[in-house]
Coordinates of C-alpha atoms in Angstrom, one line a residue:
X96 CA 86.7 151.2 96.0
X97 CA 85.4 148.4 93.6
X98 CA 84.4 144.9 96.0
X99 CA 85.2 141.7 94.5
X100 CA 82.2 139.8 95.7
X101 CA 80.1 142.7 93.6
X102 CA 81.4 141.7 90.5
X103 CA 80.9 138.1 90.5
X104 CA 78.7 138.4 87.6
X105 CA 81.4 140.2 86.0
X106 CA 83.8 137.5 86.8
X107 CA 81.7 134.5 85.7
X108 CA 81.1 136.2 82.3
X109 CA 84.8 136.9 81.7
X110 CA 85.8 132.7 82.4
X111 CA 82.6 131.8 80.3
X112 CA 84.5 133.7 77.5
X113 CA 87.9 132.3 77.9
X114 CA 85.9 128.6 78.1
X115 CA 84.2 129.6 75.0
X116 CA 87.7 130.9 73.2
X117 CA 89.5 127.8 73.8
X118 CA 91.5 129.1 76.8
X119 CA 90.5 127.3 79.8
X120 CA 88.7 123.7 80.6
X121 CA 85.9 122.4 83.0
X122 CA 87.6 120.2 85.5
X123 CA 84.9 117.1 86.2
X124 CA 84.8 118.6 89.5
X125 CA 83.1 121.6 88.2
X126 CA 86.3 124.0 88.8
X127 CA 87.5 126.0 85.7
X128 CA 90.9 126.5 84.8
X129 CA 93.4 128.3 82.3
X130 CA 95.3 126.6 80.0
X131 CA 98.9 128.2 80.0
X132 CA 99.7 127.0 76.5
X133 CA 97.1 129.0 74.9
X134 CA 99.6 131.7 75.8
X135 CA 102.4 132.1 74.2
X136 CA 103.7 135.6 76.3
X137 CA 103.3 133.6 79.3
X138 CA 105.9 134.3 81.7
X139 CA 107.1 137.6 79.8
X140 CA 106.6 139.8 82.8
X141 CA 108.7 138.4 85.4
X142 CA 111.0 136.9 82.6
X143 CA 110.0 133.1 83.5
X144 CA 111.2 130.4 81.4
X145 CA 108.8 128.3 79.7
X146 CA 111.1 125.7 79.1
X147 CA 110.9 124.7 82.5
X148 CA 108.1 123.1 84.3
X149 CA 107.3 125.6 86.6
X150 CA 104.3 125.3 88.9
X151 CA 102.9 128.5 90.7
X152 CA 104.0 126.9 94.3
X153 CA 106.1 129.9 95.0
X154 CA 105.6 133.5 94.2
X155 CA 108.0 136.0 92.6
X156 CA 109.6 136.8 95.8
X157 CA 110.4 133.3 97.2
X158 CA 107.7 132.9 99.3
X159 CA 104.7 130.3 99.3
X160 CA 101.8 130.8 97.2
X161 CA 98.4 129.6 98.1
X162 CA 98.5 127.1 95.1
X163 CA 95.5 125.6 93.7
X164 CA 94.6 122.2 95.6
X165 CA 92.3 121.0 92.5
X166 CA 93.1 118.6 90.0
X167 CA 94.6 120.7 86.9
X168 CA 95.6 119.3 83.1
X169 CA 99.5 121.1 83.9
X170 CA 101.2 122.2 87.1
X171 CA 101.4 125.9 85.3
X172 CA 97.7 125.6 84.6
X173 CA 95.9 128.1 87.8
X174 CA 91.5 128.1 88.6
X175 CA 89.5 130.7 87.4
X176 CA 86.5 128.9 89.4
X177 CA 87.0 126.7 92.2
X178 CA 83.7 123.7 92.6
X179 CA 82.4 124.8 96.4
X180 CA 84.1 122.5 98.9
X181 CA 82.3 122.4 102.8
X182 CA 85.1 124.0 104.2
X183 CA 84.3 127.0 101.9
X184 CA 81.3 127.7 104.4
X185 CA 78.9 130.7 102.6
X186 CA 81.5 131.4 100.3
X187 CA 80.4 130.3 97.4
X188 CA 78.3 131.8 94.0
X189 CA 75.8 129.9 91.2
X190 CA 77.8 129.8 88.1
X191 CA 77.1 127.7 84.4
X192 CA 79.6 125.0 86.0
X193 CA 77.7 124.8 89.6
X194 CA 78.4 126.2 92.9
X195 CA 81.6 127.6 93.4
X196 CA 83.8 130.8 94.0
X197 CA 86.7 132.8 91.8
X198 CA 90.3 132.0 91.8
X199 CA 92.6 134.2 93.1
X200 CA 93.4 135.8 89.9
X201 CA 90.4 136.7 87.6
X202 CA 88.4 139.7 90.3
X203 CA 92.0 141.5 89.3
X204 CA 91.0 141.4 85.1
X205 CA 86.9 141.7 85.6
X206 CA 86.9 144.7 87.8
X207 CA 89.8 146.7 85.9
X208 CA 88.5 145.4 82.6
X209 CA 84.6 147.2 83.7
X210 CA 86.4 150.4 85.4
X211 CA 89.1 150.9 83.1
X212 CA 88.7 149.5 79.6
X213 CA 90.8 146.7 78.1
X214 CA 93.8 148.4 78.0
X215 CA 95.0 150.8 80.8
X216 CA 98.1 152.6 81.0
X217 CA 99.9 151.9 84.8
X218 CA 99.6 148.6 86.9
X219 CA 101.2 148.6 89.7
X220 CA 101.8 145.8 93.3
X221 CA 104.1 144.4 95.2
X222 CA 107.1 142.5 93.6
X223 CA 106.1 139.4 95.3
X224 CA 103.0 139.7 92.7
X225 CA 104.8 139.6 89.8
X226 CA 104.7 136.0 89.3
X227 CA 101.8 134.6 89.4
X228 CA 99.7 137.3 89.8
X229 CA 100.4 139.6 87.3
X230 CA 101.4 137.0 85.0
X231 CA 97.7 135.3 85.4
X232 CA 96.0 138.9 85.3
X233 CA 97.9 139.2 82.0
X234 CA 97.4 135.8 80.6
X235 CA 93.6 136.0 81.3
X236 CA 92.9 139.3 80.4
X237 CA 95.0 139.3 76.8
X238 CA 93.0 135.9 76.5
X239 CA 89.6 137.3 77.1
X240 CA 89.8 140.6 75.3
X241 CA 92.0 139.9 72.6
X242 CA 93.8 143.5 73.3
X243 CA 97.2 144.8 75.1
X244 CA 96.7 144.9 78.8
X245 CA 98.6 147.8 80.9
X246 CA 101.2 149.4 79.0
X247 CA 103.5 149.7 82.2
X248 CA 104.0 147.7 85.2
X249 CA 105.7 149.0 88.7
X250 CA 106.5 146.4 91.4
X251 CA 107.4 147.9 94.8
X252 CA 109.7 146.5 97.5
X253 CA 108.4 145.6 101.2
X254 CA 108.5 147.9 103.7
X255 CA 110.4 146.5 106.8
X256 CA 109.8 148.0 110.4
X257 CA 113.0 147.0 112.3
X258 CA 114.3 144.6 110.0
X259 CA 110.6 142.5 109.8
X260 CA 108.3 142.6 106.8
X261 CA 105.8 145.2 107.3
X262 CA 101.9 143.7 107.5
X263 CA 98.5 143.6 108.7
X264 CA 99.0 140.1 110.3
X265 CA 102.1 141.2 112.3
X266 CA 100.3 144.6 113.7
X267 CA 103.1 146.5 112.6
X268 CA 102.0 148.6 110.3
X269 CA 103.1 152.3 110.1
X270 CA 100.5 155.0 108.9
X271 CA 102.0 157.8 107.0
X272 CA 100.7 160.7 109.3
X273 CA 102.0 158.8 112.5
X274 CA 105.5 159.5 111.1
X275 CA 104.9 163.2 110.0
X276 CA 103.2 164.3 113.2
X277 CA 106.2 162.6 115.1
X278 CA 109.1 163.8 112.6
X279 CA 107.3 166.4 110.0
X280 CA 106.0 165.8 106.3
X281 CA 109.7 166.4 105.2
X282 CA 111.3 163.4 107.1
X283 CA 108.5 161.5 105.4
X284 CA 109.4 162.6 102.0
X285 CA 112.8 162.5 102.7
X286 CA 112.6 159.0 103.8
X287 CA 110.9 157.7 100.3
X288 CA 113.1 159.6 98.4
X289 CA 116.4 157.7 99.5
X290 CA 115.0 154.4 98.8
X291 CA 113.9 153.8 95.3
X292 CA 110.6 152.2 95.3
X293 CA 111.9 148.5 93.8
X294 CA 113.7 148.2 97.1
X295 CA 112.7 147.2 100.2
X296 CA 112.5 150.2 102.5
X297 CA 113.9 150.0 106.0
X298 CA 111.7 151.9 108.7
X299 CA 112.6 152.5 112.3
X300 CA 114.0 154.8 115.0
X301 CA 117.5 154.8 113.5
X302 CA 116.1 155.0 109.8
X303 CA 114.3 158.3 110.8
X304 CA 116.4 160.1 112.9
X305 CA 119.3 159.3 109.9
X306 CA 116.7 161.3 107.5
X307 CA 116.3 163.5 110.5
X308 CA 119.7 164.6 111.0
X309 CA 120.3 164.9 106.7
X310 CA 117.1 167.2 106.9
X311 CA 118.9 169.1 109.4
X312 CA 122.3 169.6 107.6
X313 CA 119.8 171.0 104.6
X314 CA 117.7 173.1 106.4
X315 CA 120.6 174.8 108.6
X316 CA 122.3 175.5 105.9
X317 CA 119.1 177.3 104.1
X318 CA 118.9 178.8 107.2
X319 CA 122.3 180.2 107.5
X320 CA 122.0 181.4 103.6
X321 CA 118.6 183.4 104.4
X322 CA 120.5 184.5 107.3
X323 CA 123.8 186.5 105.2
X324 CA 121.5 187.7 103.1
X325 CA 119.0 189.7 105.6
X326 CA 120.2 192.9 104.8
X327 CA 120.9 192.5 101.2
X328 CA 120.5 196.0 99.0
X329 CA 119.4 194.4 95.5
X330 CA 121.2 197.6 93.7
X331 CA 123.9 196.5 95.4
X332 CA 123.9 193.1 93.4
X333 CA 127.4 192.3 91.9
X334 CA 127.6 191.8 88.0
X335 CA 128.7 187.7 86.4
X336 CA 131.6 189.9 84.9
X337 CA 132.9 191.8 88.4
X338 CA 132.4 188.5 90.3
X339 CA 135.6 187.3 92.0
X340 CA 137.0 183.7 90.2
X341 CA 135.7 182.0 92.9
X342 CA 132.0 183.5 92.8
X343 CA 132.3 182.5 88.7
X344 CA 133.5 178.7 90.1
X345 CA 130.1 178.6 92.3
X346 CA 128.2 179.3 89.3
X347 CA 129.8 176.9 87.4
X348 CA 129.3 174.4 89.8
X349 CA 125.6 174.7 90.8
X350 CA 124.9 175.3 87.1
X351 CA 126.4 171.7 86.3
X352 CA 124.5 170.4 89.8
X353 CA 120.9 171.8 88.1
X354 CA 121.9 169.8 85.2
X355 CA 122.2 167.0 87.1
X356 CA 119.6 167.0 89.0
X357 CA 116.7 168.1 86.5
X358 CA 118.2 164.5 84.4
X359 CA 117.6 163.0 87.8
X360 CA 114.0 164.2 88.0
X361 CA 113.7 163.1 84.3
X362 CA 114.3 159.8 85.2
X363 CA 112.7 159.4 88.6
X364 CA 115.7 158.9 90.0
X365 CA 115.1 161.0 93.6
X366 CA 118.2 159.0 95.4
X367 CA 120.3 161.1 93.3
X368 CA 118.5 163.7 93.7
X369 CA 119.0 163.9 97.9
X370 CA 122.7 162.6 97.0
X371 CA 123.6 165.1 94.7
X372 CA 122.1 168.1 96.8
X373 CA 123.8 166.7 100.0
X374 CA 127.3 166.6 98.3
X375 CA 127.0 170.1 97.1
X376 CA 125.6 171.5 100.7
X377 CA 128.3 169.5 102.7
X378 CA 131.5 170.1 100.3
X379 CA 131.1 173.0 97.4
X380 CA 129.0 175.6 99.7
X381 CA 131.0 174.8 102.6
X382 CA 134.0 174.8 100.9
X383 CA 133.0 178.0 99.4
X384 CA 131.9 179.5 102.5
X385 CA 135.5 178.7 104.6
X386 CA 137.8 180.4 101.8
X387 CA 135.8 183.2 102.0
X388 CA 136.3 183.3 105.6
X389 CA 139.8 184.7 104.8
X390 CA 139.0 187.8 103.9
X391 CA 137.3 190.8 106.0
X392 CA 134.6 191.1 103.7
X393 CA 133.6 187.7 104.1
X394 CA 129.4 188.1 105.0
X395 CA 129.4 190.5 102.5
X396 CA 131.1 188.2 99.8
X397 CA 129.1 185.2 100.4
X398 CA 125.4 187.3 100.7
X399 CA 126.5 188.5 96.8
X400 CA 127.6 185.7 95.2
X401 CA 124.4 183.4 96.6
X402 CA 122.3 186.1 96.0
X403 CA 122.9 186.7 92.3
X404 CA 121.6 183.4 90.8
X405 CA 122.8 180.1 93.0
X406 CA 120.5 181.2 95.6
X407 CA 117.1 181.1 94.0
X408 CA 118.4 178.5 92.1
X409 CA 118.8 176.1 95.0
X410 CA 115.7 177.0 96.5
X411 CA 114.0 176.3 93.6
X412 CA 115.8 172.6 93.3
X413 CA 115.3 172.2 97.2
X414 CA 111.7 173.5 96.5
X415 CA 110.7 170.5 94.5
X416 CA 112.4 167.7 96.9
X417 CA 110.3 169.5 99.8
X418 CA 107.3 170.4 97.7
X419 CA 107.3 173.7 99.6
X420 CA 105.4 176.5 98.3
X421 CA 106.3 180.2 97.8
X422 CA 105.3 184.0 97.7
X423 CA 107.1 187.1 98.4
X424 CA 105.8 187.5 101.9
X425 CA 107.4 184.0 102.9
X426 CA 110.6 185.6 101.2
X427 CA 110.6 188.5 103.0
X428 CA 109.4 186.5 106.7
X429 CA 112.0 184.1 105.9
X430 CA 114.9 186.5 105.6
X431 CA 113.7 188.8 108.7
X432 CA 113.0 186.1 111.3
X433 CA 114.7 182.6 110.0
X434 CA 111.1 181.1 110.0
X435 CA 111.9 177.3 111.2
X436 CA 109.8 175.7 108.2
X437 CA 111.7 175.5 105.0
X438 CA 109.5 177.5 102.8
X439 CA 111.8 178.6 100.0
X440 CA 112.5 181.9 97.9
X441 CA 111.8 181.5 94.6
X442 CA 112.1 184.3 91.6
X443 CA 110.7 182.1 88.5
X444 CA 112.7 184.5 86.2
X445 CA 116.3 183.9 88.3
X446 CA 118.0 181.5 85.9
X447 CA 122.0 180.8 86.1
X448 CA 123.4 182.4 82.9
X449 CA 126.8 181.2 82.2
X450 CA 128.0 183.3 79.2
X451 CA 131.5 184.1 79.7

C-alpha cells in the first residue's frame, strides 16, 4: 500500500508544477496554496455553487473539516504546502518554499497520478469526502496534468453500529469475518445487499438476526424444494404442453421474475434483487404450493412442475445473490441428505422456454 510520507518528492514536484502553471501562490509565510478560480469545473462533483462564497469549513456531509489555519488570497482557496509551525514537531520536509509538510489534499493526486497514470477509471470514498476532498484531488490533478481525472466516482454511506457512526476513534469497528464466523458468509452478503452502498448501513444484533431470519425463509424453502424432489424419475419429467394451467402460470411468473432480476443485476441494484426474490418465495411459490395441496397428488405435482425449468432457474438466480458454487455431486448430496449449506443445482443448459 503506497505511504504518503514516501512520496513527498512526488508531492513537492506536483505543487512546483501547479506554481509554475499559474494555479497556486507562495503565501509570505512560505505555505503554498491553490487558487480556485483557475478552475472553472470547480465544485462539479458534489454540485457546489460557485456563486456563493463557500469556504471548506464543513465537509460534504455536514460535519467540520480540519480547515486550513493559514492566511489564503480566498476562503475557497485550500494549502498544497503548509510553512512548518513548532507544534508540527518532526513533521515537516525541505521543499523550494522552505520547511514544511503537504496539505491534506495533494498525497491523494501524487501517489495515484505515479501508480495509475493521469487518468484512471473508478475513484471511490466516503460521501463525507466529496466536498472538499475529491473536489481538491480533482481541481489539482486536472490542473497539474492537463488531462480528465477518474472517469467515475462512488461515495459510500457510514456504517452505523447501533445507531453510532462506525470508527477507529470510537473502538467500534466491526471486522467482516467477526460477522461470518458469528452468522455465516451469507448473512454478510445478505446484509450489503439490502442496503445500497450510498446509504448509511445500520449494523447490530437486531440488523443481523432480521437478515438472519430472511436467510432462513430462503434457505427453508430451497430446502423444502430439494426435499419433493428426492425421488424425482427425470423420464418422468412432464412436457410445457401437458402441464396443468397452473404449472404454465409458475412459468410465467418466474420467467417475468428472471427478467426482473437479471435488469436488477444490470444496474447494481441488489435491494431489488433480495426484494424481488423474497416476494416470489413468500407469495407465488407459497401460493403455488397451498393450491396444490388440494389435490392427492399434491408432492407429486409440485416435484414436476419445479423440476422442469423454475427449479434450476431459481437456483441459478439464488446462486449468484449467494455466490455459491455447483457440481453434480452437490446436486445429488443436496437432494439425498438436505445438506444445511445452500449450495445450489444448477444445469447451465435449463432455460425457461415460454413458447405457447
Amino acid at each position: 500500500e503506497p505511504s504518503a510520507v514516501e512520496h513527498i518528492p512526488q508531492q513537492v514536484a506536483m505543487i512546483k508544477s501547479l506554481v509554475d502553471r499559474g494555479h497556486a501562490y507562495v503565501a509570505k509565510d512560505g505555505s503554498v496554496y491553490f487558487n480556485v478560480c483557475t478552475c472553472a469545473d470547480y465544485g462539479k462533483l458534489s454540485r457546489l455553487d460557485r456563486s456563493q462564497s463557500r469556504t471548506q469549513a464543513t465537509n460534504s456531509a455536514g460535519e467540520a473539516n480540519d480547515a486550513d489555519e493559514y492566511d489564503r488570497e480566498s476562503a475557497a482557496d485550500f494549502a498544497l504546502w503548509k510553512s512548518h509551525k513548532p507544534e508540527d514537531g518532526d513533521n515537516h520536509w525541505p521543499s523550494p518554499w522552505g520547511e514544511g509538510r503537504p496539505g491534506g489534499h495533494i498525497e491523494c493526486s501524487a501517489m495515484s497520478l505515479q501508480h495509475l497514470g493521469a487518468t484512471f477509471d473508478l475513484h471511490g470514498g466516503g460521501v463525507d469526502l466529496c466536498f472538499p476532498h475529491h473536489e481538491n484531488e480533482i481541481a489539482q490533478s486536472c490542473a497539474a496534468t492537463g488531462a480528465h481525472f477518474a472517469h467515475l466516482w462512488m461515495h459510500n454511506g457510514f456504517v452505523n453500529v447501533d445507531d453510532e457512526k462506525m470508527s477507529k476513534s470510537l473502538g467500534n469497528t466491526v471486522v467482516p469475518q467477526d460477522v461470518m464466523a458469528q452468522s455465516g458468509a451469507d448473512i454478510l452478503r445478505l446484509w450489503v445487499m439490502n442496503t445500497d452502498y450510498w446509504e448509511d448501513q445500520r449494523l447490530g444484533k437486531t440488523i443481523l438476526q432480521t437478515n438472519i431470519d430472511a436467510y432462513r425463509k430462503i434457505r427453508n424453502t430451497l430446502r423444502w424444494m430439494l426435499g419433493t424432489l428426492a425421488h424425482y424419475d427425470e423420464a418422468k419429467r412432464v412436457a410445457y404442453a401437458d402441464m396443468p394451467e397452473l404449472e404454465k402460470l409458475m412459468l410465467h411468473r418466474l420467467a417475468e421474475l428472471s427478467t426482473v432480476i437479471q435488469q436488477a443485476y444490470a444496474t447494481y441494484d441488489y435491494r431489488k434483487v433480495v426484494a424481488e426474490l423474497s416476494l416470489f418465495l413468500n407469495t407465488d411459490l407459497s401460493a403455488f404450493y397451498f393450491e396444490n395441496l388440494e389435490s392427492d397428488k399434491a408432492n407429486k405435482l409440485v416435484a414436476e412442475a419445479l423440476e422442469v425449468n423454475p427449479n434450476y432457474s431459481l437456483a441459478k438466480l439464488l446462486t449468484r445473490v449467494f455466490g455459491s458454487g455447483w457440481s453434480a455431486e452437490s446436486f445429488v448430496s443436496m437432494r439425498n441428505d438436505l445438506h444445511p449449506k445452500v449450495i445450489l443445482a444448477i444445469k447451465e443448459d435449463a432455460e425457461v422456454e415460454l413458447n405457447n
